[in-house]
Coordinates of C-alpha atoms in Angstrom, one line a residue:
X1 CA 0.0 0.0 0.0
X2 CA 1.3 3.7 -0.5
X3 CA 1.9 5.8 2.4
X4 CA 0.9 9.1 2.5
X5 CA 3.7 11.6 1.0
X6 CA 3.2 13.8 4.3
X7 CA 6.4 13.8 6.5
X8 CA 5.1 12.7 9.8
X9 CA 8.4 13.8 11.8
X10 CA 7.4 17.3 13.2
X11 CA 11.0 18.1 13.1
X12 CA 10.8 17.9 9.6
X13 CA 7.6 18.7 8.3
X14 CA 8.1 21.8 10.0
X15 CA 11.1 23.0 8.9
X16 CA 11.4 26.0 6.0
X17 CA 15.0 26.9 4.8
X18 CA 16.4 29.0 2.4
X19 CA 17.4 26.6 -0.4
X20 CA 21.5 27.3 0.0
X21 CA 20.9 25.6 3.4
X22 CA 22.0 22.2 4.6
X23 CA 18.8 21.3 6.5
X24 CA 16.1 19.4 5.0
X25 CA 13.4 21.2 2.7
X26 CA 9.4 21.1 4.0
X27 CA 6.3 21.0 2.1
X28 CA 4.5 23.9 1.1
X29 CA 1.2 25.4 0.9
X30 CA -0.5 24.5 -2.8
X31 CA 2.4 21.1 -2.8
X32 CA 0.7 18.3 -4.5
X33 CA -0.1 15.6 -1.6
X34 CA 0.0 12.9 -3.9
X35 CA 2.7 13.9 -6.9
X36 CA 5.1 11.2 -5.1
X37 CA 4.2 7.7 -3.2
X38 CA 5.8 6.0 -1.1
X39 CA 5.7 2.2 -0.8
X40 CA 7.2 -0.1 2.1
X41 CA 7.5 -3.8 1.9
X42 CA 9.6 -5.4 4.2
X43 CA 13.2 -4.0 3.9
X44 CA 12.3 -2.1 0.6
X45 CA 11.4 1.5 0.6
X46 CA 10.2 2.9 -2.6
X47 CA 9.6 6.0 -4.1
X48 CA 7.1 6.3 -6.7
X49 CA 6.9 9.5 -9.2
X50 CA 3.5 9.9 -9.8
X51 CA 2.4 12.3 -12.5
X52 CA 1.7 9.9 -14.9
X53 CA 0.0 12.4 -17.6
X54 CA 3.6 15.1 -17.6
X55 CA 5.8 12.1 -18.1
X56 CA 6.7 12.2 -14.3
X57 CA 8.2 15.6 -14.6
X58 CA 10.2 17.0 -11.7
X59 CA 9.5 20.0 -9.6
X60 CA 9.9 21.3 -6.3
X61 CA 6.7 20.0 -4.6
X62 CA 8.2 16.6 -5.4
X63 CA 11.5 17.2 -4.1
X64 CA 10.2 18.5 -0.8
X65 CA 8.7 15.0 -0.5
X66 CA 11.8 12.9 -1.6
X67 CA 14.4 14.6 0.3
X68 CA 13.0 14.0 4.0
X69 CA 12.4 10.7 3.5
X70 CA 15.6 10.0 2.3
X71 CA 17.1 11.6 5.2
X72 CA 14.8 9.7 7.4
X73 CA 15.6 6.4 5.6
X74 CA 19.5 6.6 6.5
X75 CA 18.6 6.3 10.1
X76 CA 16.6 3.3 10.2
X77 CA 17.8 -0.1 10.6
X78 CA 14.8 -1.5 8.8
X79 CA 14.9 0.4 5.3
X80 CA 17.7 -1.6 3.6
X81 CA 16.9 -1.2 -0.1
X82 CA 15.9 2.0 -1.9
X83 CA 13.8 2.0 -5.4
X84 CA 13.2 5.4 -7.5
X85 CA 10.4 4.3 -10.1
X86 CA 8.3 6.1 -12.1
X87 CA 4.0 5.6 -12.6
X88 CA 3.3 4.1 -15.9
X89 CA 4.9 3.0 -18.7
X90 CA 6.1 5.8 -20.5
X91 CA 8.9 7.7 -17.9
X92 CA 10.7 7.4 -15.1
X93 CA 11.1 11.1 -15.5
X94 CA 11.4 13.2 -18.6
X95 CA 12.6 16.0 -17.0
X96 CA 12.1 19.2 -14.5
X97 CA 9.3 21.5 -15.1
X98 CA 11.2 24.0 -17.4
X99 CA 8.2 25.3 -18.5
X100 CA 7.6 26.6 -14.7
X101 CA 11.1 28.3 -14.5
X102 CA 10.9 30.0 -17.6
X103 CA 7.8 31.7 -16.4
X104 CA 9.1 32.9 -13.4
X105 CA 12.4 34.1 -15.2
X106 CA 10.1 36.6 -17.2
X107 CA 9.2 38.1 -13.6
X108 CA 12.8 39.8 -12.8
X109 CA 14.8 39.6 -10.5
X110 CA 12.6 37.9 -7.9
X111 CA 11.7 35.0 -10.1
X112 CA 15.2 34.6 -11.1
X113 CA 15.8 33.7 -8.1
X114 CA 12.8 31.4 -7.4
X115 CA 14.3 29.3 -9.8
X116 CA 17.9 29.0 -8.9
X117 CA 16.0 28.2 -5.5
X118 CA 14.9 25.3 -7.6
X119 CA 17.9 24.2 -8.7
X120 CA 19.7 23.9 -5.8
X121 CA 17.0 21.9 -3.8
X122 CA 17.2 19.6 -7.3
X123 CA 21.3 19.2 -6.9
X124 CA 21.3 19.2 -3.7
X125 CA 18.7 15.9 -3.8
X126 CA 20.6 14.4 -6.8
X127 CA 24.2 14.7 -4.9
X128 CA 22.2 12.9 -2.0
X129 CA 21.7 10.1 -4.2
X130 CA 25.0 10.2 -5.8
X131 CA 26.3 9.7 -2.0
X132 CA 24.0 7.6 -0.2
X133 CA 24.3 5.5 2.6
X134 CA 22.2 2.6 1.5
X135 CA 21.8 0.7 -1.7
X136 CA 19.6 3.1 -4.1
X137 CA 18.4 1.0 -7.6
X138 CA 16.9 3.0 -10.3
X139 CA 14.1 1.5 -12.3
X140 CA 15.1 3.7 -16.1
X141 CA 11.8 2.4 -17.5
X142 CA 10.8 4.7 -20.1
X143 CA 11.6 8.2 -20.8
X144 CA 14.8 9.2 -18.5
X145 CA 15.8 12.5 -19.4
X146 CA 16.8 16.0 -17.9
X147 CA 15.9 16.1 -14.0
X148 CA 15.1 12.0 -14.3
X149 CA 18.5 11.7 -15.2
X150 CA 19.6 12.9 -11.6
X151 CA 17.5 10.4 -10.0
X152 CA 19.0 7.4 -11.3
X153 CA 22.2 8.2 -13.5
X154 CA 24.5 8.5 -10.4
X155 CA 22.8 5.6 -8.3
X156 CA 25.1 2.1 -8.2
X157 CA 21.9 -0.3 -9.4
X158 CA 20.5 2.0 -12.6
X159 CA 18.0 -0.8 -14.7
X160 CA 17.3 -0.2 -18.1
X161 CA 14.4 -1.9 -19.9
X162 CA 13.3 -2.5 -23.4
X163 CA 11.2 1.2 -23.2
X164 CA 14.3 3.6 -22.0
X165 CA 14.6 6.6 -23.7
X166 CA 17.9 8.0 -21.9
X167 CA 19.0 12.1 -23.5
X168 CA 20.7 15.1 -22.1
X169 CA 18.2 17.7 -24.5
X170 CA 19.4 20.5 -22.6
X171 CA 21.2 22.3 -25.3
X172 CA 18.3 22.3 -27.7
X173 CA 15.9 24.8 -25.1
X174 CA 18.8 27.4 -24.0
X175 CA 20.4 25.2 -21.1
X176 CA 23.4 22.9 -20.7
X177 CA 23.7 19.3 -19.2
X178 CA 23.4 19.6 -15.4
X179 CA 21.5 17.5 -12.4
X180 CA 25.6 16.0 -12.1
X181 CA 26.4 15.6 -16.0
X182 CA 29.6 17.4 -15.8
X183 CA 30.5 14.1 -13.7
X184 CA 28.8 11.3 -15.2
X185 CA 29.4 12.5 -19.1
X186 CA 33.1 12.9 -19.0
X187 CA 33.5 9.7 -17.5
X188 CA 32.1 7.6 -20.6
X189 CA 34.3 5.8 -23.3
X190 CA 36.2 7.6 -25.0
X191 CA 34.4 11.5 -26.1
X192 CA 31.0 10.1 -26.5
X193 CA 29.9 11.6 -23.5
X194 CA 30.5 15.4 -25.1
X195 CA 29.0 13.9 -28.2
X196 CA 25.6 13.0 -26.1
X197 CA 26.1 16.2 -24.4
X198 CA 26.8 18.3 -27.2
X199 CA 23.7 16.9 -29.5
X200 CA 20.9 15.1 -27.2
X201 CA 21.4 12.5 -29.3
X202 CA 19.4 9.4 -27.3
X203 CA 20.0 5.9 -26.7
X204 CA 17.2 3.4 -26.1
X205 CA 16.8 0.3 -24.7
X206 CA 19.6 -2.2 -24.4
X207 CA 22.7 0.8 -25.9
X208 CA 21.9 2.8 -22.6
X209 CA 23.5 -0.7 -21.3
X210 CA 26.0 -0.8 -23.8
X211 CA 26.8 2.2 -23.1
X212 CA 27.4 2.8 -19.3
X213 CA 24.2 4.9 -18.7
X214 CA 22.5 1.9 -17.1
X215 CA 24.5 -1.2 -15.2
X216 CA 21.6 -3.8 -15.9
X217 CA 19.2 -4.7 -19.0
X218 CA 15.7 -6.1 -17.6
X219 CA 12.7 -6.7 -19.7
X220 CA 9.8 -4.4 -18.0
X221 CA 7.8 -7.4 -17.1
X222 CA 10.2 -8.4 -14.6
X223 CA 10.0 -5.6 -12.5
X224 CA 7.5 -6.4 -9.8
X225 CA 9.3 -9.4 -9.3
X226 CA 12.6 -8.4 -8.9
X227 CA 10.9 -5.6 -6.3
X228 CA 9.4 -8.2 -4.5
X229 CA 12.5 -10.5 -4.7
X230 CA 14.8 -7.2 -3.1
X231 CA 12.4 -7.3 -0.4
X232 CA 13.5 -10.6 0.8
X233 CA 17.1 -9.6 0.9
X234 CA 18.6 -9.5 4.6
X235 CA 21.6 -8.0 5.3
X236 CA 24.1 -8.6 8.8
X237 CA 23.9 -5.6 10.2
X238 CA 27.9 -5.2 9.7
X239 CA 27.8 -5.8 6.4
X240 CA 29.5 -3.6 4.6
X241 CA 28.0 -1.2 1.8
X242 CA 30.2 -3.2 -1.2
X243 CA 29.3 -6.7 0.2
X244 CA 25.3 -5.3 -0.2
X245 CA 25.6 -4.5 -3.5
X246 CA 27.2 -7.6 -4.0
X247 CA 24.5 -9.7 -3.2
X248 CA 22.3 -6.7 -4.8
X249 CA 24.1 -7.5 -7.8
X250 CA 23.4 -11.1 -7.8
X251 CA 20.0 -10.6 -7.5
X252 CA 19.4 -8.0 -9.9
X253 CA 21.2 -10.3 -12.4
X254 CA 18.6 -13.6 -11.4
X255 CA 16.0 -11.3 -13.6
X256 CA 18.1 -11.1 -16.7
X257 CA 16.5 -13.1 -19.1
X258 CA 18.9 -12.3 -22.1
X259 CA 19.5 -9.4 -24.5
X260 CA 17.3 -8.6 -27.6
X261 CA 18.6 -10.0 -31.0
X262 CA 16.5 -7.6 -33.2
X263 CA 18.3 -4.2 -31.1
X264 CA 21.9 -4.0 -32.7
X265 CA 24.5 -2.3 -30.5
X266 CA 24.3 1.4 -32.1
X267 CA 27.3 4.4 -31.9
X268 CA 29.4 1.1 -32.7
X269 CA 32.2 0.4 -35.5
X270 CA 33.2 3.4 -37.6
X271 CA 30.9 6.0 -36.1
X272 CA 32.3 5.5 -33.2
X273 CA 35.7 6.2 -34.4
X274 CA 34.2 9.1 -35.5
X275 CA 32.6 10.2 -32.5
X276 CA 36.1 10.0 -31.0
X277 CA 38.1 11.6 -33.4
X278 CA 35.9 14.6 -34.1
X279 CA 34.7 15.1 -30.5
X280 CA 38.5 15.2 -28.8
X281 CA 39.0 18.7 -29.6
X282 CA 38.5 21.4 -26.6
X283 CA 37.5 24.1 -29.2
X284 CA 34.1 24.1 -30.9
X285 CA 35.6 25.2 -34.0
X286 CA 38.2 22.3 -34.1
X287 CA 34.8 20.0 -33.8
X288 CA 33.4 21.7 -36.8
X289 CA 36.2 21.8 -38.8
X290 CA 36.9 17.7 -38.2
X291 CA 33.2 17.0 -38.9
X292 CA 33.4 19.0 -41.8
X293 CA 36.3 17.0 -42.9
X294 CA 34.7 13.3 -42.1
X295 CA 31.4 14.6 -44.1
X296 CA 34.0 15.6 -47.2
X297 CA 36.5 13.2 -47.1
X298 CA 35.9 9.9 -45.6
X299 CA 35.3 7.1 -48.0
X300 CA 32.3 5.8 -46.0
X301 CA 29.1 7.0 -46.8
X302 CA 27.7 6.0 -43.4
X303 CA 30.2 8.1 -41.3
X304 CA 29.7 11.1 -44.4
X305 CA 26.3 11.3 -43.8
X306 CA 26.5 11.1 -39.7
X307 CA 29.0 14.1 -39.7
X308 CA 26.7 16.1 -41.7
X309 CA 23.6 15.3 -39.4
X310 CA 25.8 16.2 -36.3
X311 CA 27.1 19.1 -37.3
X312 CA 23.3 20.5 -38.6
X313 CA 22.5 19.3 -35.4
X314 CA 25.4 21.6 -33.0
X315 CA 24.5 24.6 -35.8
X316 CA 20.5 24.2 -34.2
X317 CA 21.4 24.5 -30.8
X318 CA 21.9 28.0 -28.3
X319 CA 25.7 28.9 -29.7
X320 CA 25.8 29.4 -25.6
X321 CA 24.9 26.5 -24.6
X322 CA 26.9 25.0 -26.7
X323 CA 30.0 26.7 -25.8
X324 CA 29.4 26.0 -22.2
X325 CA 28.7 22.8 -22.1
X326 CA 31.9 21.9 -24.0
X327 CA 34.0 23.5 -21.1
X328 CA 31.9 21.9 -18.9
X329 CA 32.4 18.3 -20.2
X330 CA 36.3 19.5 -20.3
X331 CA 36.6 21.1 -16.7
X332 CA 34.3 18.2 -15.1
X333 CA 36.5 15.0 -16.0
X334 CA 39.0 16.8 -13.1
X335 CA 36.3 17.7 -10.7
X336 CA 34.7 15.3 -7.6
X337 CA 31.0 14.9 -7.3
X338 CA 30.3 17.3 -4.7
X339 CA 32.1 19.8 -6.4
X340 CA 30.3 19.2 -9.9
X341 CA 27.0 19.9 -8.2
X342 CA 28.5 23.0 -6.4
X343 CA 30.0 24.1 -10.1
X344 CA 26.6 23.4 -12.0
X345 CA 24.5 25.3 -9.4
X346 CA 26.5 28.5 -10.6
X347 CA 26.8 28.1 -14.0
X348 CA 22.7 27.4 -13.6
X349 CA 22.3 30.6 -11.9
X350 CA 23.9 32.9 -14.7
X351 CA 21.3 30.9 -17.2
X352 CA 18.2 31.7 -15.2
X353 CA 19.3 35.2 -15.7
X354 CA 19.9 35.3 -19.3
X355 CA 17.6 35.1 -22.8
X356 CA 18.6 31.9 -24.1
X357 CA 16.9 29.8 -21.3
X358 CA 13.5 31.2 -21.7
X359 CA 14.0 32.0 -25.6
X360 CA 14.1 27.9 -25.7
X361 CA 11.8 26.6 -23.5
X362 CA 9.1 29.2 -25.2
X363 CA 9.7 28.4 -28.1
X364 CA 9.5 24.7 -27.9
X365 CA 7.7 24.3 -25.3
X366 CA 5.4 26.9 -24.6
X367 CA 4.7 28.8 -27.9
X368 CA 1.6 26.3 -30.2
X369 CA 2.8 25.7 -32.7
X370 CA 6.7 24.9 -31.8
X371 CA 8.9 27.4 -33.3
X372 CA 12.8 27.4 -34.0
X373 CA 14.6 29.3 -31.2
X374 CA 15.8 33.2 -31.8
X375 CA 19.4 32.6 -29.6
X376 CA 20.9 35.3 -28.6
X377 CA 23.9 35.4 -29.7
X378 CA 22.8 34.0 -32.8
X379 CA 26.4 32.1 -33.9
X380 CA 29.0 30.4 -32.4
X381 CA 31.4 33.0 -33.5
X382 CA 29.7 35.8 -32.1
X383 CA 30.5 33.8 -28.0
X384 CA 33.3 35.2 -27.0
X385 CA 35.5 33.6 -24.4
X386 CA 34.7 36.2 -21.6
X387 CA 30.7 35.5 -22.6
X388 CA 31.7 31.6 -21.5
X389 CA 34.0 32.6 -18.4
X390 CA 31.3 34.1 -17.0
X391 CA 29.5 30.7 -16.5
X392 CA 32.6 29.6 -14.5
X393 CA 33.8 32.2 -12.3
X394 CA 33.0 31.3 -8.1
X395 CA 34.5 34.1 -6.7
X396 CA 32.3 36.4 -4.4
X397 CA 29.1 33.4 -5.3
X398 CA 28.0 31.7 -2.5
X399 CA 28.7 28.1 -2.4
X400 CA 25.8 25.0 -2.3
X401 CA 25.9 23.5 0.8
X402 CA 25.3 20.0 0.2
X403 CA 23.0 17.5 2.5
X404 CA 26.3 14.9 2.9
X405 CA 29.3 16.1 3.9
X406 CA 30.5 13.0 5.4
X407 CA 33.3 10.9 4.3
X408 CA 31.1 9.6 1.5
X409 CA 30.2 13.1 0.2
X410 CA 33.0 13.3 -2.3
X411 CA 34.6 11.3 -4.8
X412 CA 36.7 11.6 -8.4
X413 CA 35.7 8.1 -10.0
X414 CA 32.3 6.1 -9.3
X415 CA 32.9 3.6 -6.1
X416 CA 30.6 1.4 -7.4
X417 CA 31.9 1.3 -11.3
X418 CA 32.5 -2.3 -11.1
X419 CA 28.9 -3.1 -11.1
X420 CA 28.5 -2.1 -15.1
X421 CA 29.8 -3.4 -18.1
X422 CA 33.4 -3.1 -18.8
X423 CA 34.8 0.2 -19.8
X424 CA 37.5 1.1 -22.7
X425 CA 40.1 2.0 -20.1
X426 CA 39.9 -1.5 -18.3
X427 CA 39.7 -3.2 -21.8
X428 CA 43.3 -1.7 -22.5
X429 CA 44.2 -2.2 -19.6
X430 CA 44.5 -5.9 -19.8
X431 CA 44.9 -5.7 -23.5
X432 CA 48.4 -3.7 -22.6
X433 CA 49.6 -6.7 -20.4
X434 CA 50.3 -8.1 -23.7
X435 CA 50.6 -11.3 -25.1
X436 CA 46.8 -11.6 -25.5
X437 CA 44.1 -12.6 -28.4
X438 CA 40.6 -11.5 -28.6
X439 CA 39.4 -14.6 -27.2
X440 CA 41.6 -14.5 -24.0
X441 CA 40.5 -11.0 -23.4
X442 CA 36.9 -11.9 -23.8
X443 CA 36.9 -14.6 -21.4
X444 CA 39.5 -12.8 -18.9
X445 CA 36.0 -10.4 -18.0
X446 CA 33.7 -12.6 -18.8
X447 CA 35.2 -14.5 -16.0
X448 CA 35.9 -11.2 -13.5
X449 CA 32.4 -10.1 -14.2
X450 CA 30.9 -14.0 -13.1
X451 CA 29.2 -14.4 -16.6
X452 CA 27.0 -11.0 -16.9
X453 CA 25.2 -11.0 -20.1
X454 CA 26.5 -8.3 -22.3
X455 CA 30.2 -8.1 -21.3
X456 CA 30.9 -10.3 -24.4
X457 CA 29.9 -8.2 -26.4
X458 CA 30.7 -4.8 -25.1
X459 CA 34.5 -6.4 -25.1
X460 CA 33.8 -7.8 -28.6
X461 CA 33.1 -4.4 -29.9
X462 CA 35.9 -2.3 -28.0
X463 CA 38.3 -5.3 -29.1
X464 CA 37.6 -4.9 -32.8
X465 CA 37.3 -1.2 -32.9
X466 CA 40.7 -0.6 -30.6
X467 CA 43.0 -3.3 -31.4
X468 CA 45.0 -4.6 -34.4
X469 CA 46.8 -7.8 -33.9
X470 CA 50.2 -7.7 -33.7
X471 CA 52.4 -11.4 -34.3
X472 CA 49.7 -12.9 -32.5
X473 CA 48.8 -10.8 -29.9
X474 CA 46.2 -7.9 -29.2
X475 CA 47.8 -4.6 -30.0
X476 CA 46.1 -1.3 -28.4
X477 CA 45.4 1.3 -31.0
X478 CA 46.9 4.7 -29.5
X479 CA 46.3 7.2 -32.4
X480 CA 42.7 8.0 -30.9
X481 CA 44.6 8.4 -27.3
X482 CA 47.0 10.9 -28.9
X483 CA 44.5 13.0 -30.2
X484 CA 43.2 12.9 -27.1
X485 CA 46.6 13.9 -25.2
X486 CA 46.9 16.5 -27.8
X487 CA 43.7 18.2 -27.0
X488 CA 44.0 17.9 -23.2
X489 CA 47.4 19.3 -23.3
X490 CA 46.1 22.4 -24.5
X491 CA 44.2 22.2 -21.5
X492 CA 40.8 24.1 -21.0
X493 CA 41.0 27.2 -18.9
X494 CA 39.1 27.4 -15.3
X495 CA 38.2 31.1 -14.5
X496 CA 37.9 30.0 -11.2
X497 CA 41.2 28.9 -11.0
X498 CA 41.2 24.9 -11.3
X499 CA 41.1 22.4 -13.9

């Protein structure tokens, strides 16, 4: 049954803060009693999105819900599993209510700063996540985009399904990839990270597997079980957090029924190459100019036509945003995750007070019919590096003061990384030992990851698209890591002083 989404805990439902503060957020007058549920059964504690009919859309009513209960959940002994799930079949979340926000921006000053009030209750509740105590699992049925992408992207169990629909769109309404991006994005293979983050392009299904975004593939069907099935679960109470989602792990993966035949691994092969080669630069014009070169020059039709549909796409989106969220992506693979969050809340503030934001949310959103965005500035040449150091400088701003600040509350790599499908850097890593052939590298982590459905092929691919053989044995290919070097040398200014 669902409880009520009231907080019962005087000491919480009582308590009103301004939304830089540390302490938990309370309900307000006009809040939505039922826009979230919350479920118990046995040692599971879940929390249900319920606005069904706007895709499960975020906003701050929600939030005020989610936040005291997780807070009250890391104190009790009994709530051993937490589930973030979405009501229906079509989203776990498609987003915060940017309609809302770009409202309120019109008002001045004063709504300006209702919605960077919004922002920071959001990071402040996805950096929670990102850092909590207790196993969190992320049901990434359906739609997961935007603000639903800070519910789950960050969280150690993240379970995608046959209807997931996972894409940063923030660049295509006046905005740039936040709710943690500047962690999660940089940390993907190779540059498709700033290629997702750059374009919105989306991957369903099974490729957000493939691809990192989720650490399990489930068919939908199986989800009340496996809910049921986590309920069962007992822990010793001095078991450690790694040993849980350990057992988590092998439970999750007593669901998996296999992988669909007819839904090919995508972003594969010689795109991929692509996607690494063009997106490596730190300069937007250095993109351009490769794709540009791949859409006039490279002997494959396929990668010809994807380099002229990505660069249409960049040339569509706010010239700002774009610009931003390239130094973004670049600044965030040095940054932990409590600093991201901290970084992001800023650079969100200096949108909510320019034209882009609400230029791009009216138009698309707001304005019937849809219309194509007026940005302001209109071109990428006409953003100037002091437009995009503005995004970035700290000094004199005062800082997000996060809910964890515990020993857990910062980190520069994932802790729980192991749980997903092998990554690019572990591939070479063993491939760099030496002395190897596909097949022993294939069943070297097939082997460390117990026989996890996918890793053959996510090796298979990185194998063939890396490698060359060399008298017998596995060579890595380093051209793609020298472009890389060569970009990273240059090095991407921080105006607040770090990179």
């Amino acid at each position: 049954m669902p409880l009520k989404a009231r907080i019962t805990n005087p000491a919480i439902a009582n308590s009103r803060t301004i939304s830089t503060q540390s302490q938990p957020p309370g309900e307000l007058p006009g809040d939505d009693p039922d826009d979230v549920l919350f479920h118990k059964n046995h040692g599971v504690r879940t929390i249900e999105l319920n606005r069904p009919k706007k895709l499960n859309s975020l906003d701050g009513s929600m939030i005020r819900k989610i936040v005291p209960r997780l807070i009250e959940w890391t104190k009790s002994d009994l709530a051993n599993v937490i589930i973030m799930k979405g009501s229906g079949e079509k989203a776990l979340c498609a987003g915060g209510d940017v309609a809302a926000l770009a409202k309120w921006n019109q008002e001045g000053a004063e709504g300006q700063a209702r919605s960077k009030a919004y922002f920071a209750d959001e990071y402040k509740l996805d950096h929670l996540i990102a850092t909590y105590s207790k196993p969190y699992i992320a049901f990434m049925d359906g739609i997961t985009m935007g603000g639903g992408v800070g519910l789950s992207v960050h969280a150690p169990f993240r379970i995608a399904t046959e209807r997931t629909m996972f894409a940063m769109p923030e660049t295509t309404i006046g905005f740039f990839p936040e709710v943690g991006a500047s962690f999660f994005l940089p940390r993907m293979d190779g540059f498709l990270g700033t290629y997702l983050g750059l374009t919105s392009e989306r991957l369903k299904g099974v490729n957000a597997f493939y691809h990192g975004v989720a650490t399990h593939y489930l068919h939908s069907s199986a989800l009340p079980d496996l809910e049921n099935r986590l309920a069962e679960l007992q822990f010793k109470d001095y078991a450690p957090l790694q040993e849980r989602y350990r057992i988590i792990n092998s439970t999750i993966e007593e669901f998996v029924t296999g992988l669909p035949h007819d839904e090919p691994m995508t972003l594969t092969g010689s795109i991929r190459q692509a996607i690494d080669t063009c997106f490596a630069y730190d300069n937007i014009d250095d993109i351009i100019s490769a794709l540009d070169t791949a859409a006039n020059e490279s002997s494959n039709t396929e990668v010809s036509d994807w380099a002229r549909k990505t660069k249409a796409t960049i040339m569509e989106r706010s010239p700002t945003s774009v610009k931003v969220t390239l130094k973004q992506l670049q600044l965030g693979k040095s940054w932990t995750i409590d600093h991201a969050f901290q970084r992001e809340y800023h650079i969100a503030s200096v949108f909510m007070e320019g034209h882009d934001f609400i230029e791009g949310v009216s138009a698309r959103l707001i304005r019937k019919p849809a219309q194509t965005p007026k940005w302001q500035p209109a071109t990428l040449s006409e953003v100037g590096m002091d437009d995009v150091d503005r995004y970035f400088v700290t000094r004199g701003q005062e800082q997000l003061q996060l809910y964890n600040r515990g020993q857990t509350a910062s980190f520069l790599q994932y802790p729980h990384a192991w749980i997903g499908l092998p990554t690019e850097d572990s591939v070479r890593e063993v491939v760099e030992q030496g002395g190897k052939s596909k097949g022993d590298v294939v069943r070297h982590f097939v082997r460390l990851k117990e026989g996890k459905l996918g890793v053959k092929e996510k090796v298979e691919e990185i194998v063939s698209r890396k490698t060359s053989v060399v008298e017998g044995a596995l060579v890595w290919d380093n051209q793609a890591e020298g472009n890389r070097e060569a970009s990273l040398s240059r090095g991407s200014r921080d105006p607040a002083g770090a990179r």
